[in-house]
Every structure is written in structure tokens, then in C-alpha cells.
PDB file of C-alpha atoms and ligand atoms in Angstrom:
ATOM      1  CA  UNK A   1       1.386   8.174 -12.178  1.00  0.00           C
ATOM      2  CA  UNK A   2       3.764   8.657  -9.123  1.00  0.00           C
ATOM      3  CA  UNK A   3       7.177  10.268  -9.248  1.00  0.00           C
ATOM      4  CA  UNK A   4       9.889  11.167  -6.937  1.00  0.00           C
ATOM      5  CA  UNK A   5      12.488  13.464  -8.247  1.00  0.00           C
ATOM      6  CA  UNK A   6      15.617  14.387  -5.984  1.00  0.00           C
ATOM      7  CA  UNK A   7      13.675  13.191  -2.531  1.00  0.00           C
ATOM      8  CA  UNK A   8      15.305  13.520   0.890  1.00  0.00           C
ATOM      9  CA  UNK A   9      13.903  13.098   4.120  1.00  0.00           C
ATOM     10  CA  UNK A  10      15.823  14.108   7.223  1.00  0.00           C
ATOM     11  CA  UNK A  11      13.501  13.302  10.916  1.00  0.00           C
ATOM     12  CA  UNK A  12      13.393  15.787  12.871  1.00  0.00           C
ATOM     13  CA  UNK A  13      15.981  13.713  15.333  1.00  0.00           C
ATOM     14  CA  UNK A  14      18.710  13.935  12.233  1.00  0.00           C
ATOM     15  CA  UNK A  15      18.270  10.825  10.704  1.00  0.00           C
ATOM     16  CA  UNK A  16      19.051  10.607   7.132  1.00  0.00           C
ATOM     17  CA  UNK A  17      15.746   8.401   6.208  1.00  0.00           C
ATOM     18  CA  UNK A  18      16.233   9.045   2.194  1.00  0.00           C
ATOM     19  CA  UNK A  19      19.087  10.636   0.399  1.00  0.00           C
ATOM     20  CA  UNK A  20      18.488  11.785  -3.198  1.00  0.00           C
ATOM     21  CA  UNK A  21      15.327   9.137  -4.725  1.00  0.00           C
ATOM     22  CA  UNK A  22      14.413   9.701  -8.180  1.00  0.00           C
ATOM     23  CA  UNK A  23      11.795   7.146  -9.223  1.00  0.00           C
ATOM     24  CA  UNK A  24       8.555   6.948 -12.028  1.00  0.00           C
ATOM     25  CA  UNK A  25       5.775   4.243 -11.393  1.00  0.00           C
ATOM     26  CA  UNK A  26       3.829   3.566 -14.240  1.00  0.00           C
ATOM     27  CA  UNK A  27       0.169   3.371 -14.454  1.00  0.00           C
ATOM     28  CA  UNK A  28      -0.793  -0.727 -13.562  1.00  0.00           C
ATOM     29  CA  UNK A  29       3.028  -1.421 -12.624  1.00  0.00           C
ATOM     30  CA  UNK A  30       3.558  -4.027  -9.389  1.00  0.00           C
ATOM     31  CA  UNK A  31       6.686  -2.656  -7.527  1.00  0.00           C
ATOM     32  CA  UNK A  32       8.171  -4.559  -4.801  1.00  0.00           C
ATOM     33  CA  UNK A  33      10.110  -2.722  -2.715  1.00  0.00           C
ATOM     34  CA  UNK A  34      12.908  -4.010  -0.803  1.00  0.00           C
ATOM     35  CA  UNK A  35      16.235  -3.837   1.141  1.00  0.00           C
ATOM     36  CA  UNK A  36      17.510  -3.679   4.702  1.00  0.00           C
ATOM     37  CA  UNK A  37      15.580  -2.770   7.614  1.00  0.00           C
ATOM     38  CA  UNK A  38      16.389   0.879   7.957  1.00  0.00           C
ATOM     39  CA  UNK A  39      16.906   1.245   4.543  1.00  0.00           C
ATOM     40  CA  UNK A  40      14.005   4.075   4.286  1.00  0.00           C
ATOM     41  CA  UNK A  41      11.200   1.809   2.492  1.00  0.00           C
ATOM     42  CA  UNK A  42       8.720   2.519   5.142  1.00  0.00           C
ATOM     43  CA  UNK A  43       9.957   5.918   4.787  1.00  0.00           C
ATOM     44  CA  UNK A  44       9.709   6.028   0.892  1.00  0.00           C
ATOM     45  CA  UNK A  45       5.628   4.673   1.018  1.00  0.00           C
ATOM     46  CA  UNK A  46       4.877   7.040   4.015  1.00  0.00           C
ATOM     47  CA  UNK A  47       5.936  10.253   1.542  1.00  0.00           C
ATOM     48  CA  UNK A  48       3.519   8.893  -1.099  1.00  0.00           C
ATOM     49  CA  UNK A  49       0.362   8.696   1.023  1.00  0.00           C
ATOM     50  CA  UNK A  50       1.180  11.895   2.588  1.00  0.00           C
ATOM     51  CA  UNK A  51       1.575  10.466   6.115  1.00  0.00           C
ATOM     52  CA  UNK A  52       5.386  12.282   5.634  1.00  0.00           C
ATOM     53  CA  UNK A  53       6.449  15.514   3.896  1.00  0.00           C
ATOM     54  CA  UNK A  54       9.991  15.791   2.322  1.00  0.00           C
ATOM     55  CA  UNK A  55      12.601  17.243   3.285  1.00  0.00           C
ATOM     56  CA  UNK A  56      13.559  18.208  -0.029  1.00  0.00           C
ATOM     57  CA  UNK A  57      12.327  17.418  -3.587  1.00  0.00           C
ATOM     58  CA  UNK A  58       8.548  16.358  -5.518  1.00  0.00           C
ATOM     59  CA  UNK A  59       6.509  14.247  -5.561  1.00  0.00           C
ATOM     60  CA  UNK A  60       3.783  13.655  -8.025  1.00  0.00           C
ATOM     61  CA  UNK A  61       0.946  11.092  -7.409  1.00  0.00           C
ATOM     62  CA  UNK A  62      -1.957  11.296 -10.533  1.00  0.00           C
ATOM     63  CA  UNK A  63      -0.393  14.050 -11.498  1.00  0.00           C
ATOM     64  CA  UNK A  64      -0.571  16.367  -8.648  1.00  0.00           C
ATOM     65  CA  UNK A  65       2.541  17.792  -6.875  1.00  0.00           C
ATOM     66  CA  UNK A  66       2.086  16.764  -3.269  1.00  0.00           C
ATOM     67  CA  UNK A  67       3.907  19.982  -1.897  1.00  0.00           C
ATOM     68  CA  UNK A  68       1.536  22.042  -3.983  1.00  0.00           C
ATOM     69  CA  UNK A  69      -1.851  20.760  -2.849  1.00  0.00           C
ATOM     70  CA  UNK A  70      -4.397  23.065  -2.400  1.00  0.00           C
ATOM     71  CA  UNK A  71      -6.101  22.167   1.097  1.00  0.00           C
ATOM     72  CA  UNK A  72      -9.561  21.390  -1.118  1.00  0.00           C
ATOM     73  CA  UNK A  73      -7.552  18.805  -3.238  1.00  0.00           C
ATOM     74  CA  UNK A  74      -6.130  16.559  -0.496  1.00  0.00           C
ATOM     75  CA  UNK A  75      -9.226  14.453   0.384  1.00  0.00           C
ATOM     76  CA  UNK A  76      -9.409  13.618  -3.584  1.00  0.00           C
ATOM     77  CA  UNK A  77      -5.660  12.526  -3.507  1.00  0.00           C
ATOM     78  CA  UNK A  78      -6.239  10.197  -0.347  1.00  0.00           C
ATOM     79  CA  UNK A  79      -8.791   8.391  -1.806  1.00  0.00           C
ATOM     80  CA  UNK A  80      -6.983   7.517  -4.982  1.00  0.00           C
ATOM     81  CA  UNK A  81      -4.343   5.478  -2.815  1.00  0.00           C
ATOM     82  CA  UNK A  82      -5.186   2.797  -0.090  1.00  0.00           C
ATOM     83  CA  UNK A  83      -2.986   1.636   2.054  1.00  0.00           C
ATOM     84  CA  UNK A  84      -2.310  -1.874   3.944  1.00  0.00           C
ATOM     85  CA  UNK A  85      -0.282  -2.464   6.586  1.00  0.00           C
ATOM     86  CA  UNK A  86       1.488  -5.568   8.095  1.00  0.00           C
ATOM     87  CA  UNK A  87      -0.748  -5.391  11.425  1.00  0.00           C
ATOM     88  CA  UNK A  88      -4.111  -4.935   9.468  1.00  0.00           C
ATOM     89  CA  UNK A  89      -4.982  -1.875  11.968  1.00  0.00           C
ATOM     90  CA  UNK A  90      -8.852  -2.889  11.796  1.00  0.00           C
ATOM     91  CA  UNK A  91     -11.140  -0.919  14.388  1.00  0.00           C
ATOM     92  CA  UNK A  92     -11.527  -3.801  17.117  1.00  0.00           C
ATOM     93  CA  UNK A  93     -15.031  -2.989  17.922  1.00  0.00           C
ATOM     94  CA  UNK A  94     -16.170  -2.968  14.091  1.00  0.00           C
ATOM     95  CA  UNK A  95     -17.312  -5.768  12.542  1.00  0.00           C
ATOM     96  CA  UNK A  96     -15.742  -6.964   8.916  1.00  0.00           C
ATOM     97  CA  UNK A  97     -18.488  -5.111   7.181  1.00  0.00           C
ATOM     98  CA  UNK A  98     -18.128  -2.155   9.261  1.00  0.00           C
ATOM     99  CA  UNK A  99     -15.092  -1.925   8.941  1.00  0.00           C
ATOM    100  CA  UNK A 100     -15.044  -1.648   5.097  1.00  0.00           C
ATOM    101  CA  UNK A 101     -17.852   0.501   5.351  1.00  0.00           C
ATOM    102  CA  UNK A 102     -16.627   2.890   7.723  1.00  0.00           C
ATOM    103  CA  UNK A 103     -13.664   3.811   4.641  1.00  0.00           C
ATOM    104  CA  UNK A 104     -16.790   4.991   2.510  1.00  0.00           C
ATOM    105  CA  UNK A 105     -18.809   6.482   5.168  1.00  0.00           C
ATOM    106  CA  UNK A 106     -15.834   8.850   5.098  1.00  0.00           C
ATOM    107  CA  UNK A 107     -16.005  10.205   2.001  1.00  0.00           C
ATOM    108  CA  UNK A 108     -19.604  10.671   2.709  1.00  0.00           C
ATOM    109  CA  UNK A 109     -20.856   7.515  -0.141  1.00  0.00           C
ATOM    110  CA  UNK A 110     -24.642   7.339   0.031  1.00  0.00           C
ATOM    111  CA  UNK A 111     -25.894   4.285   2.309  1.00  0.00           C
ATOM    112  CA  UNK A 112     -27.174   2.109  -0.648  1.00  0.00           C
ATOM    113  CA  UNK A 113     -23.898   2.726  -2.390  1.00  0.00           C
ATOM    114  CA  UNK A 114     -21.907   1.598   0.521  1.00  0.00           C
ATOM    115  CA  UNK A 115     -24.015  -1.539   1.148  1.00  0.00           C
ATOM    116  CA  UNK A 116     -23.716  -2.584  -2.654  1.00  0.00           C
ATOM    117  CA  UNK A 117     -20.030  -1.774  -2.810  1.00  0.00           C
ATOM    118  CA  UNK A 118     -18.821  -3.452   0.680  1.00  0.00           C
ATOM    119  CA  UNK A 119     -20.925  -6.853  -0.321  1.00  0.00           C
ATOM    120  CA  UNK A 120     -19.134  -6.694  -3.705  1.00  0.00           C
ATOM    121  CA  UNK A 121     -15.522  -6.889  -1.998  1.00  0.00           C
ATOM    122  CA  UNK A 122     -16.383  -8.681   0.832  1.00  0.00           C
ATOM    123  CA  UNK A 123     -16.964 -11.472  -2.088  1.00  0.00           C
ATOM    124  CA  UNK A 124     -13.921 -10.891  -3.661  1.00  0.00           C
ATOM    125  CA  UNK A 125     -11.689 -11.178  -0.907  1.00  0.00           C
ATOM    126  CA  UNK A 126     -14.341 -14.415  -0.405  1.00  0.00           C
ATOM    127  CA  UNK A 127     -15.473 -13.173   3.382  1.00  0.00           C
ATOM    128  CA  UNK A 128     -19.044 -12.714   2.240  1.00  0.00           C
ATOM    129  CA  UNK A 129     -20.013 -15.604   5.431  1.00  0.00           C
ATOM    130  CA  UNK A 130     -17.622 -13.349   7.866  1.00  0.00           C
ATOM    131  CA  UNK A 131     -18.953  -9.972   7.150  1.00  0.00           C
ATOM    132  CA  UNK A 132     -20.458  -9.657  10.927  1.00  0.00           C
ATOM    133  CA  UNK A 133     -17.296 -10.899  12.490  1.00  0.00           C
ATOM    134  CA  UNK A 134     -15.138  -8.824  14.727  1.00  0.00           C
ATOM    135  CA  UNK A 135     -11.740  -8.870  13.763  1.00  0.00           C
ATOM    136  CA  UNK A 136     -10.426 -10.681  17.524  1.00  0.00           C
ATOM    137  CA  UNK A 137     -12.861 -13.717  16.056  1.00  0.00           C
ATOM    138  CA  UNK A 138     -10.544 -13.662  12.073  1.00  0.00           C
ATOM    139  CA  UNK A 139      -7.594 -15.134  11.252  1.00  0.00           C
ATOM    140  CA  UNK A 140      -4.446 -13.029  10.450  1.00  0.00           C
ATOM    141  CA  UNK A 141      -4.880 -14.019   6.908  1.00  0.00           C
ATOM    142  CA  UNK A 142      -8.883 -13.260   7.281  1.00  0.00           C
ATOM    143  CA  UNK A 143      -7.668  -9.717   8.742  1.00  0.00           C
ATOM    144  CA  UNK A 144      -5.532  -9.055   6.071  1.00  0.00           C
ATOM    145  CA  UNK A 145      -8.098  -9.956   3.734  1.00  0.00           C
ATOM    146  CA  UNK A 146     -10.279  -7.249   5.713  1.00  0.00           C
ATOM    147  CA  UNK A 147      -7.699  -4.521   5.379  1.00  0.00           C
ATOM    148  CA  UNK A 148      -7.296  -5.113   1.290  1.00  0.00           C
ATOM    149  CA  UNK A 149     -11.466  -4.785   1.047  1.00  0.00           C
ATOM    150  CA  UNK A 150     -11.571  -1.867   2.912  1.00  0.00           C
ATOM    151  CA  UNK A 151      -8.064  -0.724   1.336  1.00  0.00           C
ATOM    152  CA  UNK A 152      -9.446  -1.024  -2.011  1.00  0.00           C
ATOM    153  CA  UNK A 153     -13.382   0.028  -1.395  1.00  0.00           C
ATOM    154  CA  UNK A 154     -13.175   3.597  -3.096  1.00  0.00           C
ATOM    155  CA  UNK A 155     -11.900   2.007  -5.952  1.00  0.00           C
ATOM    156  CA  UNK A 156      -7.996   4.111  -5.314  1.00  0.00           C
ATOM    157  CA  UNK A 157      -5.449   3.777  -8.317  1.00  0.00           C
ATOM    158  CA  UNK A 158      -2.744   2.941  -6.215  1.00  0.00           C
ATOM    159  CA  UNK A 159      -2.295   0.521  -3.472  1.00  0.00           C
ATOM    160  CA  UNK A 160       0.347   0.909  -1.261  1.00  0.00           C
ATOM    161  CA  UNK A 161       1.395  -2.248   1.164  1.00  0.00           C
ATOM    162  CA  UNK A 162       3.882  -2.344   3.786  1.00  0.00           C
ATOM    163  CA  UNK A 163       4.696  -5.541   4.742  1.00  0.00           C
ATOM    164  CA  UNK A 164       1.420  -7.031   4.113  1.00  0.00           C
ATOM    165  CA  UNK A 165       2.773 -10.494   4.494  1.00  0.00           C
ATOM    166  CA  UNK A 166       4.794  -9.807   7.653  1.00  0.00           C
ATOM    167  CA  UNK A 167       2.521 -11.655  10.208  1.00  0.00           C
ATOM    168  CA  UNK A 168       1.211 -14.181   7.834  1.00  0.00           C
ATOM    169  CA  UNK A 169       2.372 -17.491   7.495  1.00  0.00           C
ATOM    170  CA  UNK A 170       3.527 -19.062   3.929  1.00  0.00           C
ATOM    171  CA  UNK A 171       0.213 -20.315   2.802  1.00  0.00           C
ATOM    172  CA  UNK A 172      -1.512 -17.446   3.940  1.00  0.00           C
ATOM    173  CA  UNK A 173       1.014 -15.305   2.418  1.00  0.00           C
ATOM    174  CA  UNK A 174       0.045 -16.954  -1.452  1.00  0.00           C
ATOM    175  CA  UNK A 175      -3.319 -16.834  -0.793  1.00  0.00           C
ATOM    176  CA  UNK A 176      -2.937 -12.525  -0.365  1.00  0.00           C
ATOM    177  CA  UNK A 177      -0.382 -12.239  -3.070  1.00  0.00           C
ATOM    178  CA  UNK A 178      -2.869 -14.093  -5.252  1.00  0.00           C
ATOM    179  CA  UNK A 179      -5.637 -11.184  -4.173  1.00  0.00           C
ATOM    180  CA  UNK A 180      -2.681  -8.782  -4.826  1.00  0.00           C
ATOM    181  CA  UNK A 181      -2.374  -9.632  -8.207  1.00  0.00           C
ATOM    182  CA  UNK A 182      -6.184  -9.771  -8.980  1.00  0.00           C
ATOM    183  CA  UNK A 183      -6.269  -6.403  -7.926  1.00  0.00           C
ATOM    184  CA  UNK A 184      -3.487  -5.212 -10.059  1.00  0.00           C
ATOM    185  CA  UNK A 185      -4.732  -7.374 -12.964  1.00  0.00           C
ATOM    186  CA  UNK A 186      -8.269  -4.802 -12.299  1.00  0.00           C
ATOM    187  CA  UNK A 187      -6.304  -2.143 -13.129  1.00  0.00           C
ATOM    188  CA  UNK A 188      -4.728  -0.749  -9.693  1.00  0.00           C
ATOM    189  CA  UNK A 189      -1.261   0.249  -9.273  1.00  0.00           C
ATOM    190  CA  UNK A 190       0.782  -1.561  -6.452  1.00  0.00           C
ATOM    191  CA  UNK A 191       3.721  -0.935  -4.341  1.00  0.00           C
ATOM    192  CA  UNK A 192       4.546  -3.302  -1.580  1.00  0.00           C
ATOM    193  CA  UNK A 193       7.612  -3.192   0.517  1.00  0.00           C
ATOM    194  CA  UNK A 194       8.076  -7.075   1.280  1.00  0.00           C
ATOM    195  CA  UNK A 195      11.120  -8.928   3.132  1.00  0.00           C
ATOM    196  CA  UNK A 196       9.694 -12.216   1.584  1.00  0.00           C
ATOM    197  CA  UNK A 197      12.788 -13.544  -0.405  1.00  0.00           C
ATOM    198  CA  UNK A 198      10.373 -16.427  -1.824  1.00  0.00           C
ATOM    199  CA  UNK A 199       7.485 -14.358  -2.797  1.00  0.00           C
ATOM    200  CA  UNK A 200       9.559 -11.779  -5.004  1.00  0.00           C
ATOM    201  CA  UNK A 201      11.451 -14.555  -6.612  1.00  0.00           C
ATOM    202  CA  UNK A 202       8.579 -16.717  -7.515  1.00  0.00           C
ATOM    203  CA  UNK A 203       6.132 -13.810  -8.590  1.00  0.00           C
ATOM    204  CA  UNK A 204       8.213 -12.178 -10.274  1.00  0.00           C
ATOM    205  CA  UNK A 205       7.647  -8.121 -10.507  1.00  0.00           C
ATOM    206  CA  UNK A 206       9.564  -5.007 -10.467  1.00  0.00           C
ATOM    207  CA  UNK A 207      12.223  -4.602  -7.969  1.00  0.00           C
ATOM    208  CA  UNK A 208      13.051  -1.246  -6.537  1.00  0.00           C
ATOM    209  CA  UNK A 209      15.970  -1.664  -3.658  1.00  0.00           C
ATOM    210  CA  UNK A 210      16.730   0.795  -1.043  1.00  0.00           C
ATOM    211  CA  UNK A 211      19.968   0.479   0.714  1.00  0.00           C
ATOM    212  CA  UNK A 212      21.188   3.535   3.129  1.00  0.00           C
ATOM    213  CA  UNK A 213      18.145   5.696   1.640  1.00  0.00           C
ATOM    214  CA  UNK A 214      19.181   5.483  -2.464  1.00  0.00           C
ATOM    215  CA  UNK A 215      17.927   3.348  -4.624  1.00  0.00           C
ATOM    216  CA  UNK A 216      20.928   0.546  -5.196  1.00  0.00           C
ATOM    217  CA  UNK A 217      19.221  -1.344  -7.831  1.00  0.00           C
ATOM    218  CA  UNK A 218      15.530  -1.506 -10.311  1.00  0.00           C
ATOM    219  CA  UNK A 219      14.954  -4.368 -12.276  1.00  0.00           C
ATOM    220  CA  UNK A 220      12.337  -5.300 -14.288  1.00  0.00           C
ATOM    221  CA  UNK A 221      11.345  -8.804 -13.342  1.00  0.00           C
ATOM    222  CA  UNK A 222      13.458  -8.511 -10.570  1.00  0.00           C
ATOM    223  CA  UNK A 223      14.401 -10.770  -7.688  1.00  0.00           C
ATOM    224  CA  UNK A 224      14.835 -10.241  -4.147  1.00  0.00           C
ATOM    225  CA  UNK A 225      18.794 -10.453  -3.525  1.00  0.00           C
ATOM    226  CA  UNK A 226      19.641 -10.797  -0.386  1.00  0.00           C
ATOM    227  CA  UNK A 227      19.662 -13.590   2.041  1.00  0.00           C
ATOM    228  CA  UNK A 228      17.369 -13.099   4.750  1.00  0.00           C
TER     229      UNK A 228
HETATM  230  P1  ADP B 301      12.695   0.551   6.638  1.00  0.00           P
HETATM  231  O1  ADP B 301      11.236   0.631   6.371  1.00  0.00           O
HETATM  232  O2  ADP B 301      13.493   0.201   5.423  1.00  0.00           O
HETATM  233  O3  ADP B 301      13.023  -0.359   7.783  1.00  0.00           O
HETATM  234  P2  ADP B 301      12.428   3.267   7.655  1.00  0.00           P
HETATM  235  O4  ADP B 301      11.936   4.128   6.557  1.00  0.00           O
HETATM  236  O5  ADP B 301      11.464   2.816   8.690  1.00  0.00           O
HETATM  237  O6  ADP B 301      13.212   2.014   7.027  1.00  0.00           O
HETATM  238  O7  ADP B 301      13.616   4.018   8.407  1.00  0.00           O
HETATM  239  C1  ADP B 301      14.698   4.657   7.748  1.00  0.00           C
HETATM  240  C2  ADP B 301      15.548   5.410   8.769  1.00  0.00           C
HETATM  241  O8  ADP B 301      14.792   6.497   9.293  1.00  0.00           O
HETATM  242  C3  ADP B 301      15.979   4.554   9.960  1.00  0.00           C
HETATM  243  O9  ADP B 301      17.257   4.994  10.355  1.00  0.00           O
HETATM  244  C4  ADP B 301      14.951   4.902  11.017  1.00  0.00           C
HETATM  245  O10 ADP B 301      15.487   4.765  12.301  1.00  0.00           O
HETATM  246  C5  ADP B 301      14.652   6.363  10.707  1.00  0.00           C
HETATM  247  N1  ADP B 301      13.273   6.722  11.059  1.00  0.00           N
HETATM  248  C6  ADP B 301      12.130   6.178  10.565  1.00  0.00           C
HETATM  249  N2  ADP B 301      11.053   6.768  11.078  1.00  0.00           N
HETATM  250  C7  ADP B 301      11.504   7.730  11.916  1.00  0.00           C
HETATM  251  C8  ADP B 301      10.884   8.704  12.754  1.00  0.00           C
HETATM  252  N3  ADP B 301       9.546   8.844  12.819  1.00  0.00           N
HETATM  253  N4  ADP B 301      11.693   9.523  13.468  1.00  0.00           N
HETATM  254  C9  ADP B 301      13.030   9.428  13.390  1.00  0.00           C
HETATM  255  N5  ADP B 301      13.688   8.540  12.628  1.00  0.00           N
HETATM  256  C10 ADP B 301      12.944   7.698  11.899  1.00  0.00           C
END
């Protein structure tokens, strides 16, 4: 469902992000991603989503090579993957619904659709009594919760999370890896690049390190290993 063979990504100021990553990610898997910062695991999840090209190398999300899109085809990849960030990057003047909303107005969903579809994951993140609520008047963890509706709205096949816990504190940080696994357990693919030592050790997942851009280590049922 998503491969890397032989990836390297060089910025355009010289840095060496990724050196050489050959990975598969199986249809329904839960990576965790971790390492070092400055590893290249931002890096790594910005080349799937297509917010960065390689330097070198393929990748293949759903089957399609991502250097070999036709323009017509790159809307339908987007939408298969949603992405979730550790600052939630909600539009401030939007309210909870709208901002869930705004993912399928987008893609052009019909109105009735959207107002079906938004209620429907507004309950499952359980903000159904917050939908009108700007995001200044949520929680971090009520944010979050925001992002993953609107993150998972077009029903994508892959969720990719940076950091999604970063801001959050511990008990907020169960409550969205609880969501995270719901959603996986519905059938979504996840990656999530996480420096939360407890998290990965207690649920435990695959484990995909990054140290100096190449993967040092993958483990099934992996745990964190390291001490920060
Ligand atoms: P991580 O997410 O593990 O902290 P990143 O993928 O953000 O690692 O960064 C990997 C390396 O690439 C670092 O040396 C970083 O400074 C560099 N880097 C990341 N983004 C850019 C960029 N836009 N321009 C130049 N260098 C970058």
C-alpha cells in the first residue's frame, strides 16, 4: 500500500534529510515512527503526502508511483491520505464543524453529504456538543480531536501523524491514541512519528527507526529505545 525503494532526499541547502530508505507498509498496519530529532522522520511522512519530492528513488502510495502522477490523478491520491499534525493547524475563524466541513467542500461533496458525514465524526471523536466552537474556545486535546475528524472525513486509507501527541499532555495523549486505534481498527492505515517513549512501549505497534536518514531498526511489536 505504500513503498519506498532506494529514497534520498537532499534540501536544496545540502542537507542529507534521507539516505537510501527502502520500506513496505501493509494495508491496516500501525507504524510508529521514531528516532532523533533530525533524523529525517518529518522528512520521510512529508515524501508520502507529496508535500516533498525525492531526490532520488519511488514511491508508491495505493499503488501509484508518486513521480509518475499524471496531473488529473493527484487530487485522487490526496484524498486517500490525511494528515495530522502536532499543532492541529485548524482555520481560527472556522468553527469545529466548519472546519471538518471545509476538507469535503474541497473535493466538491454535495451539501447533504457533508452535513451527514461531519455529524457522523464529530460523534466519533465525541465533539457532537462542540461542533459550533472556534478552535481559540477547545482544548489542545479537543483540537486534536478536530484535526483527526477533519483528517479522516473523506474516508483516506492512510493516516499520516506527525507528532500528534506533541502538545498534549499524558491523559490527553491516551485519550487520542485510543481514537488512533479505533480508526485503524476501521480499517485505515497509520503512520505516526511519535517521541512518546511510554506510548510506543505500552501500545505496542510496529517500530520503524530513523537515525542519520536510514532506517537503523523495524520491529514488529516494537518498542521505543531510546531514553528521552
Ligand atoms: P525529524 O523529523 O526527525 O526531526 P527532519 O526530517 O525534520 O527530521 O529533518 C531531517 C534533516 O533535514 C535535518 O538535518 C533538518 O535540518 C533538514 N531539513 C528538514 N527540512 C528542511 C528544509 N525544508 N530545508 C533544509 N533542510 C531541512
Amino acid at each position: 500500500m505504500i513503498e519506498m525503494q532506494d529514497v534520498w532526499k537532499t534540501y536544496p541547502d545540502g542537507s542529507h534529510a534521507l539516505k537510501g530508505i527502502t520500506v513496505k507498509v501493509n494495508r491496516n498496519e500501525f507504524l510508529y515512527v521514531v528516532g532523533p530529532s533530525g533524523a529525517g522522520k518529518s522528512t520521510f511522512m512529508k515524501l508520502i503526502y507529496r508535500e516533498e519530492r525525492p531526490t532520488k528513488g519511488s514511491i508508491f502510495v495505493n499503488g501509484f508511483n508518486l513521480e509518475k502522477l499524471k496531473q488529473r490523478k493527484i487530487p485522487y491520491v490526496r484524498r486517500n491520505i490525511g494528515v495530522i499534525f502536532q499543532d492541529y493547524r485548524l482555520l481560527p475563524k472556522l468553527t469545529a464543524f466548519e472546519n471538518i466541513a471545509f476538507a469535503m467542500e474541497v473535493i466538491e461533496a454535495p451539501k447533504k453529504i457533508i452535513k451527514k458525514r461531519v455529524t457522523e465524526v464529530l460523534e466519533l471523536v465525541k465533539l457532537k456538543d462542540k461542533s459550533g466552537s472556534l478552535p481559540s474556545q477547545l482544548s489542545g486535546g479537543e483540537q486534536q480531536r478536530v484535526a483527526i475528524a477533519r483528517a479522516i472525513v473523506n474516508n483516506p486509507t492512510v493516516i499520516i501523524a506527525d507528532e500528534p501527541t506533541g502538545n498534549l499532555d499524558p491523559e490527553t495523549s491516551w485519550g487520542i491514541m485510543k481514537l488512533m486505534e479505533e480508526i485503524n481498527f476501521r480499517g485505515t492505515t497509520i503512520i505516526m512519528a511519535t517521541h512518546n517513549k511510554e506510548i510506543v512501549n505500552t501500545i505496542r505497534k510496529r517500530v520503524l527507526a530513523i537515525e542519520n536518514g536510514q532506517i537503523s531498526r523495524d520491529q514488529v511489536r516494537g518498542e521505543y529505545g531510546y531514553e528521552d
